[in-house]
XYZ file of C-alpha atoms in Angstrom:
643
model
C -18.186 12.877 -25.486
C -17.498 15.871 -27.607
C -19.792 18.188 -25.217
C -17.681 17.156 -22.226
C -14.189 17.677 -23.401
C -12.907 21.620 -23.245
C -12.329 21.789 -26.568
C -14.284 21.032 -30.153
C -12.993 18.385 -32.832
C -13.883 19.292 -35.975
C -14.018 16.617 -39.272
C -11.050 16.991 -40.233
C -9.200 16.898 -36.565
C -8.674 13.475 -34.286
C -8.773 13.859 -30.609
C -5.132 13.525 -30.095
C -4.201 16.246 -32.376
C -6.750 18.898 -30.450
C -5.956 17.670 -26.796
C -2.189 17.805 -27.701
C -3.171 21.587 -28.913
C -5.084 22.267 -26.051
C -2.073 20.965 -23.547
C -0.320 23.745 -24.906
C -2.719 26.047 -24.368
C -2.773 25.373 -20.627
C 0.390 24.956 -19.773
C 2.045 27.965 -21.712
C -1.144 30.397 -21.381
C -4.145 29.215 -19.146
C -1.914 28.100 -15.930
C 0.237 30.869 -16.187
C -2.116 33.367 -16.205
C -3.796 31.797 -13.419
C -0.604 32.267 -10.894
C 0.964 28.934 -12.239
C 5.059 28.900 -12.536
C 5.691 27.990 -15.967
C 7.866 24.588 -15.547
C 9.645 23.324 -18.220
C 10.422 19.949 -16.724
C 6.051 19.492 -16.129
C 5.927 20.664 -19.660
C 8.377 17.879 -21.238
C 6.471 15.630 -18.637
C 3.165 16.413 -20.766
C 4.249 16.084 -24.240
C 5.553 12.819 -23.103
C 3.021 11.138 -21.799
C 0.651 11.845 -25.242
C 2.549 8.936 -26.764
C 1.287 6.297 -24.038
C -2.187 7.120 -24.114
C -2.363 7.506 -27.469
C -0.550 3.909 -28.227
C -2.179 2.663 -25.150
C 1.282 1.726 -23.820
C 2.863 0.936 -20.324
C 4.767 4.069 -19.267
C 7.447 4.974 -16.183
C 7.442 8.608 -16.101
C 9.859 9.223 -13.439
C 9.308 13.383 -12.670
C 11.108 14.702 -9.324
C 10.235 16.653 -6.453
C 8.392 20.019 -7.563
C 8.211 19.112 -10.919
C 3.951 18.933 -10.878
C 3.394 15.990 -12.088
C 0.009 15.229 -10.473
C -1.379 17.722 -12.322
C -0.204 16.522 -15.660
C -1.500 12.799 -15.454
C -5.276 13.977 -14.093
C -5.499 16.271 -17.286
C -4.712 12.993 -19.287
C -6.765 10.993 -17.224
C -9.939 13.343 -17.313
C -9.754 14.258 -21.193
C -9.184 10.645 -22.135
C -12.220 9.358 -19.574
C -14.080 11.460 -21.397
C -13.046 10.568 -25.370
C -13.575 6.744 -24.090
C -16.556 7.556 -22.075
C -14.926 5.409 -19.413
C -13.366 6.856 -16.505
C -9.675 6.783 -15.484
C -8.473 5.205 -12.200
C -5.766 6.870 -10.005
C -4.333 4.448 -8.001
C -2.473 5.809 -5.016
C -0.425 4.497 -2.389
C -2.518 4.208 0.209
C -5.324 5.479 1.774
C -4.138 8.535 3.316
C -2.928 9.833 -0.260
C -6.112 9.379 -1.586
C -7.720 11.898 0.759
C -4.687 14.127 -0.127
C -5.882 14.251 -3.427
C -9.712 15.345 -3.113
C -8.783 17.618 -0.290
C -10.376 21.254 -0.647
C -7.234 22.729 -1.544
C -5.787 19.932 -3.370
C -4.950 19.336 -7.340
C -8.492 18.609 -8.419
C -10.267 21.078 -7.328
C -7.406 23.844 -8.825
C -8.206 22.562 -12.437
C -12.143 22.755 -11.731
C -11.309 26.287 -10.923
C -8.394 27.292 -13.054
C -10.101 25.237 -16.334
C -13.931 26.049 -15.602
C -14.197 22.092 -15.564
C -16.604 19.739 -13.186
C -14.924 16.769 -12.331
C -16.452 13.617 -11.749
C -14.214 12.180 -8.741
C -15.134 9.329 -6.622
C -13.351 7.354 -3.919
C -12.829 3.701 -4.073
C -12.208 2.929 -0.739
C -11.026 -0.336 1.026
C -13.486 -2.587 2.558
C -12.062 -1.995 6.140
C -12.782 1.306 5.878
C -16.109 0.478 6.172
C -18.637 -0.335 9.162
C -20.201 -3.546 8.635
C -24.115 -3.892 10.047
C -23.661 -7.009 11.381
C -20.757 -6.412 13.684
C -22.462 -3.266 14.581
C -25.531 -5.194 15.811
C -23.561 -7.760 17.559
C -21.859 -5.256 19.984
C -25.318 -3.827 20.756
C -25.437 -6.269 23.493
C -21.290 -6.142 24.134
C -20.111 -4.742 27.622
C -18.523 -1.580 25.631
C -21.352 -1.299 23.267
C -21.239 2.623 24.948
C -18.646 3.733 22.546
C -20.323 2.691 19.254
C -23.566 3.757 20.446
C -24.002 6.884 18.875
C -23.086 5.403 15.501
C -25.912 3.378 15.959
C -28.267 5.943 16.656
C -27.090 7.972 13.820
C -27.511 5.427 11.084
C -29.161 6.687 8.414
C -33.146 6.045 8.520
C -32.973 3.562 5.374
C -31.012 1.274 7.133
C -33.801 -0.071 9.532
C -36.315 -0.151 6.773
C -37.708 -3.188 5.264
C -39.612 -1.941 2.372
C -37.525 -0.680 -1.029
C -35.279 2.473 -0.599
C -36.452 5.708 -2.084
C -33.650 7.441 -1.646
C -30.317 7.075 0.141
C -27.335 8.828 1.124
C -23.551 7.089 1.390
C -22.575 6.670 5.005
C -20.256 4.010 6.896
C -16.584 5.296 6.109
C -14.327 5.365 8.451
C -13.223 9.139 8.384
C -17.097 9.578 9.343
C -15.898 8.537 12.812
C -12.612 10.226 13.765
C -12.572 9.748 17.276
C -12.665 6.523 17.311
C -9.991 4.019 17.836
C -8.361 1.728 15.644
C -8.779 -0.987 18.057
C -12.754 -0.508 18.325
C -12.974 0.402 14.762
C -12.059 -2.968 14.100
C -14.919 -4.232 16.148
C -17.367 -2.743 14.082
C -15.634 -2.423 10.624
C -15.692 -5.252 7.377
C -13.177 -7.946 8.032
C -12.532 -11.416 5.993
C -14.641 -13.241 8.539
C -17.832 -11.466 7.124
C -19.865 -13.116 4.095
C -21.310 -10.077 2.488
C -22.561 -12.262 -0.838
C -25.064 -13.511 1.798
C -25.644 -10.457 4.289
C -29.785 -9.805 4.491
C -28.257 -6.617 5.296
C -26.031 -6.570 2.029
C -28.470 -3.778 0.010
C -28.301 -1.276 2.934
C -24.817 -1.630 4.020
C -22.418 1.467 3.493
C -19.780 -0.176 1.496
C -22.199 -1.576 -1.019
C -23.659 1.842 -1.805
C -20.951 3.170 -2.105
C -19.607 0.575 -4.573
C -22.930 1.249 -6.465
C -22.104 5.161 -6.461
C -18.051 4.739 -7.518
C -18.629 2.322 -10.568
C -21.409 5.258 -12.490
C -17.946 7.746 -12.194
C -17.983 10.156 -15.474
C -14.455 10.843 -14.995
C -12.240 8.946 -12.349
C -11.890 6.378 -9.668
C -9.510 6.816 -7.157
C -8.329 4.056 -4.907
C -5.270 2.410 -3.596
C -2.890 0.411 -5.019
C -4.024 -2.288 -2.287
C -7.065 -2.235 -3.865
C -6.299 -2.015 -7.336
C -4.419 -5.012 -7.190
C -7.722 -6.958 -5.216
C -9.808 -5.925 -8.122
C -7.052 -7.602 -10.099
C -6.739 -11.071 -8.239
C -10.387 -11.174 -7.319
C -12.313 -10.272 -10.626
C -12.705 -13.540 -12.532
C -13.673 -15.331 -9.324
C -15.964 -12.938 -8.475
C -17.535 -12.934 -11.991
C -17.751 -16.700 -11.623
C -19.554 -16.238 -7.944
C -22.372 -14.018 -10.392
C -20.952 -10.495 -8.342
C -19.432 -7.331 -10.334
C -15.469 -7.075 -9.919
C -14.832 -4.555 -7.636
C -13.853 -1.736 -10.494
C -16.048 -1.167 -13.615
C -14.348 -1.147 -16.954
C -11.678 1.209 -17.227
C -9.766 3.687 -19.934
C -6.288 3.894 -17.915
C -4.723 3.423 -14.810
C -2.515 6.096 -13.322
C -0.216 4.145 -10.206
C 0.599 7.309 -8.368
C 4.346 6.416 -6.292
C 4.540 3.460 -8.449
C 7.440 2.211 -6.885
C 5.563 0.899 -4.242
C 3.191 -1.294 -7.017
C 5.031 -4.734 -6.294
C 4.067 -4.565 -2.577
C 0.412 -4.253 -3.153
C 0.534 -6.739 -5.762
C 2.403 -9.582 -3.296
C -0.037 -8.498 -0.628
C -2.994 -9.219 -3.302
C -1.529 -12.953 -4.453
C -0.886 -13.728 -0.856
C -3.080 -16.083 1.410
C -2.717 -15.995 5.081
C -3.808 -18.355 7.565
C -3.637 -16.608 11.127
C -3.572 -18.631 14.197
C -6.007 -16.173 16.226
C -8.185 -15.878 13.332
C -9.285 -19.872 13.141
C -9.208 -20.148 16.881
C -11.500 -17.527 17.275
C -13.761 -19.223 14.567
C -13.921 -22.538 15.899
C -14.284 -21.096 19.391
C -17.473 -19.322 18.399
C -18.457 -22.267 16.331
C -18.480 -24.804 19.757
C -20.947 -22.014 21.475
C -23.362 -23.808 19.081
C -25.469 -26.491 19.502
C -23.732 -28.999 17.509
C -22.868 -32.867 18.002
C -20.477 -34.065 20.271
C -18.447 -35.584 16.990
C -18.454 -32.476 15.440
C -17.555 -30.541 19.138
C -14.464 -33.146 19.258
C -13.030 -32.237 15.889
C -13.673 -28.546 16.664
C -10.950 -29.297 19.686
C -8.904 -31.326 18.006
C -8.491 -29.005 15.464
C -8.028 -25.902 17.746
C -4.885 -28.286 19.347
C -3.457 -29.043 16.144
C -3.590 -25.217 15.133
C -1.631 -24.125 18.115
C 1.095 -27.316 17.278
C 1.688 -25.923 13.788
C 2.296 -22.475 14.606
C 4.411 -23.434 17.278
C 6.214 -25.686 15.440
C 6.640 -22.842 12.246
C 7.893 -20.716 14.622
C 10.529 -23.151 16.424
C 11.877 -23.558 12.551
C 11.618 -20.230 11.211
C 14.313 -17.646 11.309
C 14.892 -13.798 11.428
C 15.764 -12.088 7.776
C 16.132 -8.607 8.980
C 12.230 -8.420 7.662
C 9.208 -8.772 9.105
C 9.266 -12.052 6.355
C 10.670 -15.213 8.597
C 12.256 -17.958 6.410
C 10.535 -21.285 7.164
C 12.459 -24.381 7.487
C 10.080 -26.882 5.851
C 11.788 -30.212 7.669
C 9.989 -33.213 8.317
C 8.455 -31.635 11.755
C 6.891 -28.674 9.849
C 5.315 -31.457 6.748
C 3.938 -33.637 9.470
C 2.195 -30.744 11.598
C 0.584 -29.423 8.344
C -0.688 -32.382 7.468
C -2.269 -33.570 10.561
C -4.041 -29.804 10.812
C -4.871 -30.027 7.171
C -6.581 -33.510 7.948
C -8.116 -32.533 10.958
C -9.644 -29.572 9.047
C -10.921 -31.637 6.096
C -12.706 -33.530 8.838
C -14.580 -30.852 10.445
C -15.725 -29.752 7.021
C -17.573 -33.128 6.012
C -19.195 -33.036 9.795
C -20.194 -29.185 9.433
C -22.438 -30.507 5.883
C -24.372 -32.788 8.558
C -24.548 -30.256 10.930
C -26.087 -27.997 8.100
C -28.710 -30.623 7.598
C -29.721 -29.985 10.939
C -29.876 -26.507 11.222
C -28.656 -25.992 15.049
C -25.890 -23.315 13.521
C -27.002 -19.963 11.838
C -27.114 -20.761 8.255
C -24.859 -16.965 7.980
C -22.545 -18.113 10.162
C -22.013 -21.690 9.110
C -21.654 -19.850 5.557
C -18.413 -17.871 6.992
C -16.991 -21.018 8.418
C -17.517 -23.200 5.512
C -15.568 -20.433 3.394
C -12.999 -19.928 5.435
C -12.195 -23.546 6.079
C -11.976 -23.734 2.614
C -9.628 -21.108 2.328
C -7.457 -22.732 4.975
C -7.126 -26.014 3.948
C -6.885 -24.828 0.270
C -3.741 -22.758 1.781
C -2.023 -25.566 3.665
C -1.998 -27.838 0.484
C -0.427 -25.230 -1.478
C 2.513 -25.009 1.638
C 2.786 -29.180 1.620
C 3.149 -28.621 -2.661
C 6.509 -28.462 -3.744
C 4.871 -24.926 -5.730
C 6.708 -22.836 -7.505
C 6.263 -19.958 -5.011
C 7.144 -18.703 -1.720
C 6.359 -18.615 1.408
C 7.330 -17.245 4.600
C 6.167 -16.959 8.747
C 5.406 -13.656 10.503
C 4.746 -12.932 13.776
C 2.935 -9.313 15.197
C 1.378 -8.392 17.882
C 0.872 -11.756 19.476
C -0.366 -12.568 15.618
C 1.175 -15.699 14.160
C 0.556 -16.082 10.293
C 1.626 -18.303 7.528
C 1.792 -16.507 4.303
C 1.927 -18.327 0.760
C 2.491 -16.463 -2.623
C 1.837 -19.434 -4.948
C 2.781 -17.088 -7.998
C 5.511 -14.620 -8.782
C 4.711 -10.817 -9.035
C 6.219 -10.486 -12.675
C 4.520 -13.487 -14.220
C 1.077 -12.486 -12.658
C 1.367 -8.656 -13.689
C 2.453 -9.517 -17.516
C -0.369 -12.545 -17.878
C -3.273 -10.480 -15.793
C -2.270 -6.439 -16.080
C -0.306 -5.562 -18.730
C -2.077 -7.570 -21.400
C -4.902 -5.200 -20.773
C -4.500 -2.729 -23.944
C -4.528 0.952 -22.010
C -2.352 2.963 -20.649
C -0.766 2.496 -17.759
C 1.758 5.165 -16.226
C 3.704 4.845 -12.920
C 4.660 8.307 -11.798
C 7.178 8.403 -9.005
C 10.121 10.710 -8.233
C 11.943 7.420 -7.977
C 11.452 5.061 -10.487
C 15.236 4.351 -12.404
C 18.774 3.978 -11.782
C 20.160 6.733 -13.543
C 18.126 6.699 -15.964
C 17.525 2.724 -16.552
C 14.205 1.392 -15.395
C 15.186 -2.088 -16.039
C 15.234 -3.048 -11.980
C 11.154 -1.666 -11.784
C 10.217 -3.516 -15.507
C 11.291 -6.496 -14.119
C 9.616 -6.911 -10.745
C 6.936 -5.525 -12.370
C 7.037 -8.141 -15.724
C 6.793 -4.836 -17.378
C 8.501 -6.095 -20.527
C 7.842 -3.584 -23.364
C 7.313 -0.199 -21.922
C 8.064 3.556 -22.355
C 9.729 5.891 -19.823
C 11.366 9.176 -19.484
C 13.274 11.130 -16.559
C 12.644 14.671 -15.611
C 14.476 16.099 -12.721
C 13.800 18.215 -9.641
C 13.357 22.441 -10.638
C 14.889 22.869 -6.972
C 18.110 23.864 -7.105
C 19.480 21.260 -4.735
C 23.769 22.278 -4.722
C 21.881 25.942 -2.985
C 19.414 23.742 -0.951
C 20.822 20.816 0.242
C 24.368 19.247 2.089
C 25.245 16.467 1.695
C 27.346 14.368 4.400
C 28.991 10.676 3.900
C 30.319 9.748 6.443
C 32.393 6.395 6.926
C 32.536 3.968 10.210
C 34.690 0.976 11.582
C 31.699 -2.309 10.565
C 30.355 -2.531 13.877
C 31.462 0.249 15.666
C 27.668 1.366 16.672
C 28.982 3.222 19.649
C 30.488 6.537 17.336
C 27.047 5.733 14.699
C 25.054 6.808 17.491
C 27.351 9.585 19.193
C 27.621 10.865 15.499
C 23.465 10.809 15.292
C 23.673 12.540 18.828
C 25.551 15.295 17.805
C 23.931 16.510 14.481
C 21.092 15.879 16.066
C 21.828 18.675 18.279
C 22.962 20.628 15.512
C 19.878 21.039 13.767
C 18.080 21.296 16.902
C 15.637 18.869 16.609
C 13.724 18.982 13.411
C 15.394 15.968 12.196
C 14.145 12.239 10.662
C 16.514 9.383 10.892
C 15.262 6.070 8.910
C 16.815 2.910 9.668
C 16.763 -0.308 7.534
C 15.327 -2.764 9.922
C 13.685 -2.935 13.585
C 16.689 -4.080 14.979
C 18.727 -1.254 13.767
C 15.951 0.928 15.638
C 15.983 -0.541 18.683
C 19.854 -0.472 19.350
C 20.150 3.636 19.157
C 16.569 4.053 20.713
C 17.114 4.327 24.815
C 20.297 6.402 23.834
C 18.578 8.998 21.584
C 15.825 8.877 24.461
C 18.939 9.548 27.360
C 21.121 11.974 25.499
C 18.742 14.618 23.378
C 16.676 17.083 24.994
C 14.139 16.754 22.101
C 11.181 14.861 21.695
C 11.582 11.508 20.133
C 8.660 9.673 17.807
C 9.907 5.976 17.171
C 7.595 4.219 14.676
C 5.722 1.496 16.580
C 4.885 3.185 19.577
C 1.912 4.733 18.126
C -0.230 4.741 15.117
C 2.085 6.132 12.302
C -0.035 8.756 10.960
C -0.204 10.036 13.873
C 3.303 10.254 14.877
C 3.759 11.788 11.646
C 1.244 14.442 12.477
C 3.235 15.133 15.941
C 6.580 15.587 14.359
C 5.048 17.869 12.074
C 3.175 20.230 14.572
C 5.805 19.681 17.172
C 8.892 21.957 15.357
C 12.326 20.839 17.725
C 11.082 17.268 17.368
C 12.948 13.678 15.844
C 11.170 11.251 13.967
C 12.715 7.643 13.962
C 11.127 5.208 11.061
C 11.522 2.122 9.465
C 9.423 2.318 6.819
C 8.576 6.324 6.021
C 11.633 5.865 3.226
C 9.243 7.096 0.765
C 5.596 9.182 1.321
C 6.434 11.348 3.844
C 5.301 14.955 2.653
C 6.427 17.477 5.565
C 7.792 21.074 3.683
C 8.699 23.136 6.424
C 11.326 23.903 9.610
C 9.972 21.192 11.102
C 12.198 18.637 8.976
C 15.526 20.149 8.237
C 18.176 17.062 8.793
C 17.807 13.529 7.016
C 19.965 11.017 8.968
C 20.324 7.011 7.268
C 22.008 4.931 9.814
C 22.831 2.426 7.078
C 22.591 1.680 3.265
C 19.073 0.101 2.525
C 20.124 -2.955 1.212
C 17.191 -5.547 0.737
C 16.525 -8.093 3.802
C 17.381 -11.906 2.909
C 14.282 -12.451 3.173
C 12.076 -15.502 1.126
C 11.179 -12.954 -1.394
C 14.254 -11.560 -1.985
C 15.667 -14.500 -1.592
C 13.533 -15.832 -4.686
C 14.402 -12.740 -6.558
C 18.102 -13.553 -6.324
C 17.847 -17.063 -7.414
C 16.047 -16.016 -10.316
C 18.879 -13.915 -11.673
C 22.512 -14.630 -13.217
C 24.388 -12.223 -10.598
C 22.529 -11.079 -8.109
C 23.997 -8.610 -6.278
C 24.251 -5.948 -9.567
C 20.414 -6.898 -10.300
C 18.634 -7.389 -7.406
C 20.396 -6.065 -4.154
C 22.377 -2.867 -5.613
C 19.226 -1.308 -7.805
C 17.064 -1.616 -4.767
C 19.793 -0.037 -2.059
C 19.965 2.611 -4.846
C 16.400 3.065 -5.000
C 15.256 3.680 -1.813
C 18.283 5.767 -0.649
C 17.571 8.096 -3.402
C 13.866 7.944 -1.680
C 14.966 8.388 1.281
C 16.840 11.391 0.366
C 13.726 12.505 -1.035
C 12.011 13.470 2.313
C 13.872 16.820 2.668
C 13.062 19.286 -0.056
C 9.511 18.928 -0.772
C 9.216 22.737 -1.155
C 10.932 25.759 -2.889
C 11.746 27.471 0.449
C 13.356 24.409 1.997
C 16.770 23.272 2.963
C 18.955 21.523 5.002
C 21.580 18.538 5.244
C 21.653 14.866 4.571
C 23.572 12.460 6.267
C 24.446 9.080 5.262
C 26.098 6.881 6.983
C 28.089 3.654 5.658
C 30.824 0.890 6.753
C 34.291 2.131 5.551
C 34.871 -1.126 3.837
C 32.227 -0.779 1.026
C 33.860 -1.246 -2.233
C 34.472 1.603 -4.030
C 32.974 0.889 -7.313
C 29.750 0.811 -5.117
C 30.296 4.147 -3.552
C 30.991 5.613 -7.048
C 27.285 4.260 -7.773
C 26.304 5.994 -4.839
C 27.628 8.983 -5.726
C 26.365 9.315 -9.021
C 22.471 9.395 -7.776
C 23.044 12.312 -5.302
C 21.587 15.219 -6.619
C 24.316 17.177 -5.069
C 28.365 16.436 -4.380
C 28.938 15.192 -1.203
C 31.541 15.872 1.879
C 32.999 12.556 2.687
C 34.503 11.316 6.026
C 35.789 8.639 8.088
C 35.622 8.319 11.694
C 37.996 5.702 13.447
């Protein structure tokens, strides 16, 4: 250890008291002298964040815009990797931050430069972000197999080998292949439907070397939280199942926008049963040879599947989230358990089938788990549980989704009883200054925290417009959008609280501007993003790009939020608020505030730029409310009211 670290511990010194020297030493001389601005705010940031790795304590360091802060948690991160000799993890948001980070010209690579350090860094990476063998050999005899043939033919010579590997290189991830599509990525990529415990192509395959190659990191692991929260829910099962959890040991886990945390965890304690995804099971299934017994149940089943979701979706209804609330009458019950029935069935007559061996023992392997899966999901939804559940229908997709456990109760019993540091840095994290709302949905019950604002100096940089409307009058919302629209000439990103919301101002913006218009949905998002970034007198419209979006620049001058982001009434908020003595002050106001103060956060990401924010709200909002408003601006607003 004490070769690695920058600096020498003698006898009579503990770590903590030389790194906390050393700290100083970069951020008052070292940085400085390297071209660094000296920031007081990063420097309070530092000092503050020695107490949570040194107690090993849970820690919401809540640092705005400018402030640095990446830099501060991956010195903490490295130099305490390296006194535990186990490496950090820096969990990001998603995938596209995680490339961000390791970029040439990105953090990382500064303090290699700046500190004469070599940094260990390796990318954990989602398992659809990898090409799966098997797929890949299936479309080899697929109509379109043209478009994935070159991947083929550049597969690494290992791959076809039979004998044991010499050597091998990491190949398979899905930035390899940037021309492809999404759509045909998907039709060569890992999905839930493969069984890689039993792949003969399991040692060869991209994403297990590259598993092997993550977990021997010196220094970090970088990931998403999507997949920090897997290695979470997955690790004693797959410890059970005689497989490594997806993450080695770790010394601390940095969740980078760790607002976003309780998303990735619902997503990880969710299962979903898709309609398409069993039909096209079974369908494949019946190509086999199998008994006519077994080939009945297979179509019974595939009827009964179509019932149930058609039956969901006759008793579900819209909660202004993609999250439908499920009436579970007597129709629903009855559905579920005939599927459920039906399903048990075809399991018993797939064992005989096994016995027989007319179905691929890989494939019957898939099916058997899956099945499992499903019927193990529909008993949970016929269980009076205490948990939630909820219907959602995409792109001709129909899924059931069941969260059999609460977000809090999970985090405190499986996360936070981990002794290490954990620190969620976000520019948004508290409600001036309280961090009760985040502890909460987190289960984050004994934890530090500290608030360091923006060095911009936002009453120079930024306007701020409130503007009040008649409820309903959508008409003058829109003309208003129109117009300062116009006004800022393009160059302008207007967010919107739900799809509906969207849709009502979209074939006007399209009529009236003379701009180009990028509504979320009509392409890939990253992409979109990457048009209204190149594309200066342009308008972004987006649901969901309340927090992430980096774009410094002319190209986004004007911040437009058609309505308060209160939360949907959706079944998880909907649990939330039952699970609380007034909801509206501790649920549905801290989250409004929140992400308004995130979506704010779009327009200055730089020191050079400005321009104005405009929010507007229903003129009969309670006032106490808008004096909450008020009070997280970070500058003074000009109010109005338009009859």
């Amino acid at each position: 250890m004490q070769n690695r670290l920058p600096f020498t511990i003698s006898k009579s010194e503990t770590f903590y008291e030389k790194f906390s020297e050393w700290i100083g030493d970069v951020f008052y001389e070292i940085l400085p002298e390297a071209g660094f601005e000296l920031r007081d705010e990063q420097i309070y940031m530092a000092f503050q964040l020695e107490k949570a790795f040194k107690d090993r304590r849970i820690m919401f360091a809540e640092a705005g815009v400018g402030t640095g802060k990446t830099i501060v948690y991956l010195l903490y991160a490295i130099m305490y990797a390296r006194y535990t000799n186990r490496p950090g993890v820096i969990a990001c948001a998603d995938e596209t931050l995680i490339e961000q980070l390791v970029k040439k010209e990105g953090d990382i690579t500064k303090l290699e430069q700046v500190l004469g350090l070599q940094i260990d860094v390796r990318l954990a990476k989602s398992q659809d972000q990898y090409l799966c063998l098997k797929k890949l050999d299936h479309m080899r005899d697929a109509d379109d197999f043209d478009e994935t043939a070159s991947i083929y033919e550049q597969l690494p010579d290992f791959v076809h080998m039979t004998g044991s590997m010499q050597k091998f290189e990491k190949y398979g991830d899905r930035k390899d292949y940037p021309s492809l599509s999404d759509e045909t990525w998907r039709k060569i990529s890992w999905d839930p439907l493969q069984d890689c415990f039993s792949c003969d192509k399991r040692h060869r395959c991209g994403l297990t070397l590259n598993r092997e190659y993550y977990r021997h990191s010196k220094d970090l692991i970088i990931c998403s939280h999507d997949f920090y929260m897997e290695h979470i829910w997955t690790k004693n099962a797959r410890i059970r199942e005689g497989q490594l959890p997806l993450l080695p040991e770790h010394s601390s886990v940095v969740f980078d926008e760790g607002h976003l945390l309780e998303y990735a965890a619902q997503k990880a304690l969710s299962y979903r049963f898709t309609d398409y995804t069993l039909e096209n099971l079974l369908t494949r299934l019946m190509e086999n040879d199998v008994r006519e017994k077994t080939l009945h149940t297979i179509e019974k089943a595939l009827c009964e599947n179509e019932v149930f979701f058609d039956t969901i979706a006759q008793f579900s209804t819209n909660t202004g989230s993609e999250k439908q609330a499920i009436q579970k009458n007597a129709i629903v019950i009855q559905h579920c358990s005939r599927l459920l029935t039906t399903l048990q069935e075809l399991e018993e007559e797939l064992v005989f089938e096994s016995e027989l061996y007319v179905i691929n023992e890989y494939d019957l392997k898939i099916v058997e788990e899956y099945l499992d899966q499903i019927t193990y999901s529909l008993s949970l939804f016929l269980q009076d549980i205490k948990g939630i559940s909820w219907f959602e229908q995409q792109g001709g997709e129909r899924t059931l989704v069941i969260m059999p456990r609460m977000v809090e109760e999970f985090m405190s019993e499986e996360v936070f009883s981990n002794k290490k540091p954990y620190i969620f840095s976000s520019a948004t994290l508290s409600n001036q200054k309280n961090f009760d709302y985040i502890a909460t949905s987190l289960g984050a019950s004994d934890y530090l925290s500290f608030s360091v604002d923006s060095p911009f100096d936002y009453d120079e940089k930024m306007k701020i417009f409130v503007t009040k409307f008649k409820e309903g009058n959508n008409d003058k919302k829109i003309h208003y959008l129109i117009e300062n629209i116009r006004q800022s000439e393009g160059r302008a990103l207007v967010l919107f609280n739900n799809k509906e919301e969207m849709e009502l101002v979209k074939e006007k913006l399209k009529t009236e501007l003379p701009y180009t218009i990028y509504f979320e949905g009509d392409e890939e998002i990253s992409n979109l993003v990457s048009k209204f970034q190149n594309e200066e007198q342009s308008v972004l419209c987006s649901i969901h790009l309340w927090e992430g979006l980096d774009i410094p620049g002319r190209s986004l001058e004007n911040v437009l939020i058609y309505s308060l982001p209160f939360p949907p009434n959706d079944p998880v908020f909907t649990a939330k608020r039952e699970g609380v003595t007034d909801p509206f002050s501790e649920v549905d106001l801290p989250y409004m505030l929140l992400r308004l103060r995130q979506g704010i956060g779009r327009l200055i990401r730089s020191e050079k730029d400005q321009g104005t924010i405009h929010i507007l709200m229903d003129k009969n909002i309670e006032s106490d409310i808008v004096e909450k408003i008020f009070d997280v601006l970070p500058t003074c607003p000009v109010v109005n009211e338009i009859e």
